[in-house]
Coordinates of C-alpha atoms in Angstrom, one line a residue:
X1 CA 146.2 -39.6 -34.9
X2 CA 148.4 -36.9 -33.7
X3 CA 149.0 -35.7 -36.8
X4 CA 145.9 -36.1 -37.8
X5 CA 145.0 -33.8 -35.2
X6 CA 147.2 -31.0 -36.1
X7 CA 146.1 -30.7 -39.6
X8 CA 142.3 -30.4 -38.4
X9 CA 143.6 -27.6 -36.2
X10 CA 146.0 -26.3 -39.1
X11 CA 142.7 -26.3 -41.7
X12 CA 140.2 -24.8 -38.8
X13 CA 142.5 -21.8 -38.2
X14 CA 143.2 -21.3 -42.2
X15 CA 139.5 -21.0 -42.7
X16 CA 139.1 -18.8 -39.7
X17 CA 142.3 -16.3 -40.6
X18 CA 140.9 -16.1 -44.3
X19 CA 137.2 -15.4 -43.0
X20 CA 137.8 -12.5 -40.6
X21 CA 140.7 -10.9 -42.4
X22 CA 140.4 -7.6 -44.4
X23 CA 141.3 -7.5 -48.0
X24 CA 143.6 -4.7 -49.4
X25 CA 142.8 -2.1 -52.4
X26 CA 145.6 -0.8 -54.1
X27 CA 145.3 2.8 -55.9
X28 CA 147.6 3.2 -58.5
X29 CA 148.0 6.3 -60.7
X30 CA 149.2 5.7 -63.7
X31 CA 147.8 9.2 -65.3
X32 CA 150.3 12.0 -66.3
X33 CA 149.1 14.5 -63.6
X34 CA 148.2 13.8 -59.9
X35 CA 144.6 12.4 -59.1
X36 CA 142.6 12.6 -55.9
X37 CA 140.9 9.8 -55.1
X38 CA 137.4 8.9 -53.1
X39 CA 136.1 6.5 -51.5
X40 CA 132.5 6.7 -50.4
X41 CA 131.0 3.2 -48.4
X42 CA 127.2 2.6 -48.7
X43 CA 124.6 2.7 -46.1
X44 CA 125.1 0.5 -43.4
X45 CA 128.7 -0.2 -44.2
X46 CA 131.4 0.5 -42.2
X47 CA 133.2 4.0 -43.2
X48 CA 136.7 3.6 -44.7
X49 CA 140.1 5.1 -43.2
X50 CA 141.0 7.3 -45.4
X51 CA 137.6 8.5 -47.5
X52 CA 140.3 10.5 -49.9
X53 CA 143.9 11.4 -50.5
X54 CA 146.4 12.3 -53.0
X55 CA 148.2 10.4 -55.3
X56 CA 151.1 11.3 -57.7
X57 CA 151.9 10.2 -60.5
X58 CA 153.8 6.9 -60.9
X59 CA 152.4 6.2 -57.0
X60 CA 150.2 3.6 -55.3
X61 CA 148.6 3.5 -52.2
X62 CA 147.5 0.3 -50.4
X63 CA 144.3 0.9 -48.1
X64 CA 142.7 -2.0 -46.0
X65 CA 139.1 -3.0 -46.8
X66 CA 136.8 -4.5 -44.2
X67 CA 135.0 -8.4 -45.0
X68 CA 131.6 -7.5 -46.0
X69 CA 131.9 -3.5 -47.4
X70 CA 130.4 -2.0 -50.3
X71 CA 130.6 1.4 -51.8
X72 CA 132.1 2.9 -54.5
X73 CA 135.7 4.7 -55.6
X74 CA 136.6 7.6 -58.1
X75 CA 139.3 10.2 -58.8
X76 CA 139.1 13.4 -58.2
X77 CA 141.0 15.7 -61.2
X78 CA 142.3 19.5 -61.3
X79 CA 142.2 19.7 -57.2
X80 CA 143.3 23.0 -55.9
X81 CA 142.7 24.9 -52.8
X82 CA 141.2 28.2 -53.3
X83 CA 141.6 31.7 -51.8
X84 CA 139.8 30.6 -48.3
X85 CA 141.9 27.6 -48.1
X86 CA 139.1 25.0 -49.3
X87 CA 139.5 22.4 -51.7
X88 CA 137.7 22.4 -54.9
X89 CA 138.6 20.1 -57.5
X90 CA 137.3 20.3 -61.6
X91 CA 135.9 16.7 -61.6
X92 CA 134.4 14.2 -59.2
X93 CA 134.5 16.9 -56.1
X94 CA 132.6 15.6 -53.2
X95 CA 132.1 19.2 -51.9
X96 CA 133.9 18.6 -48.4
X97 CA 136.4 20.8 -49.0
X98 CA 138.9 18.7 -48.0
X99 CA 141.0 15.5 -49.4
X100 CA 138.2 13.6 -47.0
X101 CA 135.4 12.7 -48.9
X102 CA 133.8 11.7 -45.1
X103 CA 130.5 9.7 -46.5
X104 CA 129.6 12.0 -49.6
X105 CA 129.5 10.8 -53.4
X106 CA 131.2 12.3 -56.1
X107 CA 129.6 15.3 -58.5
X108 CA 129.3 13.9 -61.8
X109 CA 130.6 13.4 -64.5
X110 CA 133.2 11.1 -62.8
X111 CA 133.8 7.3 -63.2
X112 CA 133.0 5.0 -60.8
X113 CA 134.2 2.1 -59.2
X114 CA 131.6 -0.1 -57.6
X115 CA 132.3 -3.2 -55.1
X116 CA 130.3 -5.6 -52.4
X117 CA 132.5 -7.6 -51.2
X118 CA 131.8 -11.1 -49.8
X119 CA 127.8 -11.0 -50.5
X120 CA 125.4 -13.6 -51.9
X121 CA 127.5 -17.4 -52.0
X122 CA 130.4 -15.2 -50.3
X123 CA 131.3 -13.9 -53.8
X124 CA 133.0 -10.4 -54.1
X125 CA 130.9 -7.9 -57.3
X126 CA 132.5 -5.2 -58.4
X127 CA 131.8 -3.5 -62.2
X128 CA 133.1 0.3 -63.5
X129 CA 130.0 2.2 -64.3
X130 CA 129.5 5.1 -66.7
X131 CA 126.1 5.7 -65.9
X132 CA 127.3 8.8 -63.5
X133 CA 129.8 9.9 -67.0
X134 CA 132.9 9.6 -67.5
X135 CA 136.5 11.7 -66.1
X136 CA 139.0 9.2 -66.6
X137 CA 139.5 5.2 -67.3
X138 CA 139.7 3.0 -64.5
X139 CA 140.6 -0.8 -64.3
X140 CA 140.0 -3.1 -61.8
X141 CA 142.1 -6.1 -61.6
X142 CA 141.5 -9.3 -59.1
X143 CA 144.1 -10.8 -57.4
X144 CA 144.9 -14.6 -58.5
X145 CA 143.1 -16.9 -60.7
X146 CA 139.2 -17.6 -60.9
X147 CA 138.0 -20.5 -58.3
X148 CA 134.5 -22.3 -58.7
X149 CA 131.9 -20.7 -61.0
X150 CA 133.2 -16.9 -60.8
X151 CA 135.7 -15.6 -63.9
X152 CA 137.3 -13.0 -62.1
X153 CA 138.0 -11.1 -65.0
X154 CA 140.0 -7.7 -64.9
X155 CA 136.6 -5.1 -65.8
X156 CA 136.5 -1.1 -66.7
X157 CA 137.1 1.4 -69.1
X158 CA 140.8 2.2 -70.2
X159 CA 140.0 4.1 -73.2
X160 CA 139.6 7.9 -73.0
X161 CA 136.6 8.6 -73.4
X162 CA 137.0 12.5 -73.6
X163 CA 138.6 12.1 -76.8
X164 CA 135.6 10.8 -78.2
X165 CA 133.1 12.6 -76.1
X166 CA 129.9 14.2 -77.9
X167 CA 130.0 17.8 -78.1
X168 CA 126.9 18.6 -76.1
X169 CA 127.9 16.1 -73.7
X170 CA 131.4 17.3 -72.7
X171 CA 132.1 19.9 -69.9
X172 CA 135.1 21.6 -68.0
X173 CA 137.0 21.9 -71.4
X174 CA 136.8 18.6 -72.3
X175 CA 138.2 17.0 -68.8
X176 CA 134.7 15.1 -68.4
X177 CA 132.3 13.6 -70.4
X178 CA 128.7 13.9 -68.7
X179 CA 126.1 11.4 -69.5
X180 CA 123.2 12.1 -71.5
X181 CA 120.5 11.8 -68.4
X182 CA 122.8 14.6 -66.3
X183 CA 123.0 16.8 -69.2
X184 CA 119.3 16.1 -70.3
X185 CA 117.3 15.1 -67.4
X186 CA 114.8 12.8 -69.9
X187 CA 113.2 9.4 -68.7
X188 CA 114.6 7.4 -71.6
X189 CA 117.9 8.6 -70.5
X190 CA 117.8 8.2 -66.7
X191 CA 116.0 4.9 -66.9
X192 CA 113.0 6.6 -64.4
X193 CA 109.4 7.0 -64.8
X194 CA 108.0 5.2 -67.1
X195 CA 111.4 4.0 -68.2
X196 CA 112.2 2.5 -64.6
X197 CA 112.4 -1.5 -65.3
X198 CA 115.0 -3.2 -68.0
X199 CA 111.6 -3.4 -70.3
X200 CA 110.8 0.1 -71.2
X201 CA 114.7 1.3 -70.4
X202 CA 117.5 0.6 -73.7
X203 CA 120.4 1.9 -74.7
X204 CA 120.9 4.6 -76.0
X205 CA 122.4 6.6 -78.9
X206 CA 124.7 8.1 -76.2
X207 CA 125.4 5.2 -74.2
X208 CA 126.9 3.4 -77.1
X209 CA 129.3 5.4 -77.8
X210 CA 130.5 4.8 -74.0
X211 CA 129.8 1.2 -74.7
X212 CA 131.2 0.8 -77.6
X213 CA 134.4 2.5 -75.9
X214 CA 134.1 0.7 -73.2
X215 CA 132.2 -2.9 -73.5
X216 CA 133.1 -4.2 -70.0
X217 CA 131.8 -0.9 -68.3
X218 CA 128.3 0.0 -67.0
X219 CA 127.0 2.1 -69.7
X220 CA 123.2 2.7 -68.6
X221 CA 121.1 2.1 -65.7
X222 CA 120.1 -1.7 -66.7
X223 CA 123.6 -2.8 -68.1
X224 CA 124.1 -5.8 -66.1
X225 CA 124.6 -8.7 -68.4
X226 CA 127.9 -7.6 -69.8
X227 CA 129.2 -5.6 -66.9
X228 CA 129.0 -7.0 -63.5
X229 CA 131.8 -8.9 -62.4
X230 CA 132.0 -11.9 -60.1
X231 CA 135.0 -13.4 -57.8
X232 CA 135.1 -16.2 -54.7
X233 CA 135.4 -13.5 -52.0
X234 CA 138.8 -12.7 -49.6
X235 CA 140.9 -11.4 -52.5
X236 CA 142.6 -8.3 -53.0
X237 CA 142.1 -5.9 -55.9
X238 CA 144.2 -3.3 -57.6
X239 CA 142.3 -0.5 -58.7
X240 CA 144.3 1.8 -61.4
X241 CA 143.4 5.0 -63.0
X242 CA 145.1 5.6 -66.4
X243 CA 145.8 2.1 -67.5
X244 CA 147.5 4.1 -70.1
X245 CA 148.6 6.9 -69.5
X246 CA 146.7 10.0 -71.1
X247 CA 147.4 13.8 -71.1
X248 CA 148.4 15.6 -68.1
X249 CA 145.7 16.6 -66.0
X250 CA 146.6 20.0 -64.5
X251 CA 144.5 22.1 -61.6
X252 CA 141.4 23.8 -61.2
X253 CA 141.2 27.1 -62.8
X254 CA 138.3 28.1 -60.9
X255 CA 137.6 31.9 -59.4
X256 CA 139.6 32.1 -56.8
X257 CA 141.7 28.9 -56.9
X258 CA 145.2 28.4 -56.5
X259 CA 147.9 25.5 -56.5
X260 CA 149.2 24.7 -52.8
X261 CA 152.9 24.5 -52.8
X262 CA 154.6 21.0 -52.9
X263 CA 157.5 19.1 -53.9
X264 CA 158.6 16.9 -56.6
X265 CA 156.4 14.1 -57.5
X266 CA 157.6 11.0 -58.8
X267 CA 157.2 10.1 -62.7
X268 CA 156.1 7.7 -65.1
X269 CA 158.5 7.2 -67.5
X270 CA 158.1 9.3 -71.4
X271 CA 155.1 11.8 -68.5
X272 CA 155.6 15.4 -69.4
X273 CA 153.8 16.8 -66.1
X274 CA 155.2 19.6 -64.6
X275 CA 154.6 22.2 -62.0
X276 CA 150.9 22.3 -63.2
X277 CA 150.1 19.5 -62.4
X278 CA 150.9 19.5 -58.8
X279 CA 148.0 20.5 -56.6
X280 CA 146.6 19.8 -53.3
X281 CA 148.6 17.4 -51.6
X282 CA 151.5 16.8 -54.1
X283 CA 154.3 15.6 -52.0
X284 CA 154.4 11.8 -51.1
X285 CA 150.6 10.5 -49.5
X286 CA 151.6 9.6 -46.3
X287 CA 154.7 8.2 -47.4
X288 CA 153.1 5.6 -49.1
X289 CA 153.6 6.3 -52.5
X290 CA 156.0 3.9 -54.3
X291 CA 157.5 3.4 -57.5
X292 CA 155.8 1.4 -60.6
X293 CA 157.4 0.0 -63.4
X294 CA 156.5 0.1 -67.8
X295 CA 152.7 -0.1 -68.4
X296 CA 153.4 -2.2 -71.2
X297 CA 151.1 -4.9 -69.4
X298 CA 147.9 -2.7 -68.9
X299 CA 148.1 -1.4 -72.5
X300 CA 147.9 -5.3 -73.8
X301 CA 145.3 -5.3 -71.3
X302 CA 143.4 -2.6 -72.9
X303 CA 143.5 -3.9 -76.5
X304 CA 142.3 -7.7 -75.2
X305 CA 146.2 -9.0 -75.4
X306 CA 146.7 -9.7 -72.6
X307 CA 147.0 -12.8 -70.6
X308 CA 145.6 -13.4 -67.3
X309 CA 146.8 -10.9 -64.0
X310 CA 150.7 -11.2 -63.3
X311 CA 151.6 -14.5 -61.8
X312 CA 153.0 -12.3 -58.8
X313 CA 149.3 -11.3 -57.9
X314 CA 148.8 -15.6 -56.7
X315 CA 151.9 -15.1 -54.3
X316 CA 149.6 -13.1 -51.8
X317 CA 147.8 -16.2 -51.4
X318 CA 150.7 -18.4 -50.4
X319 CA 150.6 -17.8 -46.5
X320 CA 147.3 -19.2 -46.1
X321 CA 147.7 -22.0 -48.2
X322 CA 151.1 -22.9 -45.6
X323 CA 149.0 -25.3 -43.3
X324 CA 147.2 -27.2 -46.1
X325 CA 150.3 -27.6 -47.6
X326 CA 152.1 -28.8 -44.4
X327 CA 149.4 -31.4 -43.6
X328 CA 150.3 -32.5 -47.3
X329 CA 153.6 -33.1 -46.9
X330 CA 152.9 -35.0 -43.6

């Protein structure tokens, strides 16, 4: 009876831990050149500690997430601070003029990251979306396996789609790819007006070519069949721009703008950054950055290779399974 006891109190305070604790998001940059990354929560969420930061090369950056948030994350490219000491960056600014993004979105073109964690049947739905454009590929990765109905399948976009991007669609030299609806304004390509309901809105000419890029990315306003992604909620996620790494991506060459001093960043292995690359915020984030190794599992990833997330990702799970497995052995 005793033990019987203990277990009851062992399973009550494993469902309890689990239930109130935050989950962790781990930025890794995998591109060539330093990104910025943002972080903007939606209305009625709680605000997130930090909204933006810098991130070298070869770094990651764990940040804890709050049980019930929603918003969405990007990278910032080419960030530099110009001659009045603000911060302008070529893609995804938020216009702060700082590394804090503090609540606003970012400019398009820029790929986003879109989450709400633990919401209808306690699920977490995340999806990479395309509909804002396109500045760099990002991949979201779940930790462990998939539990109940959910698949919890890796989603986004690792190809670059600046390589392919139409000519009357790309901007800032070819560092972003806009969308057809920012660099057109129709209905049929913003899905509003008379185009406002999955009927009347379809893809488009433009959009496949970011579909066809990208298949498990948001390409259009009404893209949800094939690009909405579903896990059991209280997991963590690893969010990493650059899957594979693509050319360096060096500062804003705007009037006025300059490249703050910094030190040495760390490096991929084969990256040919160099003192270009390095803008606002170069030196270590907080001292948080660490070390990654080969990116010879995200390019399988990209080209449908793969196997499922690294084994390693299930270890974070362990400590809460300890009491279940206790009452096991007992």
């Amino acid at each position: 009876m005793e033990i019987t006891r203990v277990c009851i109190v062992l399973v009550l305070l494993c469902v309890f831990l689990r239930e109130g604790r935050a989950v962790t998001f781990t930025f890794v940059n995998r591109c060539t050149g330093m990104v910025w990354p943002g972080i903007q929560s939606n209305a009625g969420t709680s605000r997130l500690n930090p909204t933006g930061f810098a991130l070298p090369p070869g770094a990651a950056r764990a940040v804890p997430i709050p049980s019930g948030w929603s918003g969405r994350l990007w990278a910032r490219t080419g960030c530099a601070q110009d001659s009045t000491g603000k911060v302008v960056c070529a893609t995804g600014d938020c216009g702060t003029g700082s590394l804090e993004c503090n609540g606003l979105n970012a400019a398009p073109p820029a790929t986003l990251a879109e989450f709400t964690l633990d919401g209808s049947g306690g699920n977490d739905f995340y999806d990479v979306s395309l509909v804002d454009g396109y500045n760099l590929p990002i991949l979201i990765e779940p930790a462990g396996g998939a539990s109940g109905p959910t698949t919890c399948a890796a989603a986004g976009c690792a190809a670059d789609l600046n390589a392919r991007c139409p000519a009357e669609l790309r901007t800032q030299g070819g560092a972003a790819c806009r969308s057809a609806c920012d660099a057109f304004g129709k209905p049929e390509y913003c899905c509003s007006g008379a185009y406002a309901n999955p009927n009347t809105c379809h893809p488009t000419a433009y959009s496949q070519v970011f579909k066809t890029a990208c298949p498990k990315s948001y390409s259009y306003a009404y893209d949800d069949p094939t690009s909405t992604f579903t896990c059991a909620g209280g997991r963590d996620y690893t969010i990493t721009f650059c899957p594979i790494a693509i050319p360096s991506l060096k500062s804003s060459s705007g009037p006025g703008a300059t490249t703050a001093p910094t030190g040495p960043t760390p490096t991929v292995p084969g990256s040919n950054h160099g003192a270009g690359d390095q803008g606002v915020g170069g030196g270590e984030p907080d001292g948080q950055g660490v070390m990654l190794g080969d990116n010879s599992w995200f390019a399988s990833l990209a080209t449908g290779d793969a196997p499922s997330a690294p084994s390693r990702l299930a270890l974070r799970a362990l400590p809460r399974l300890m009491p279940l497995l206790l009452c096991l052995l007992l």
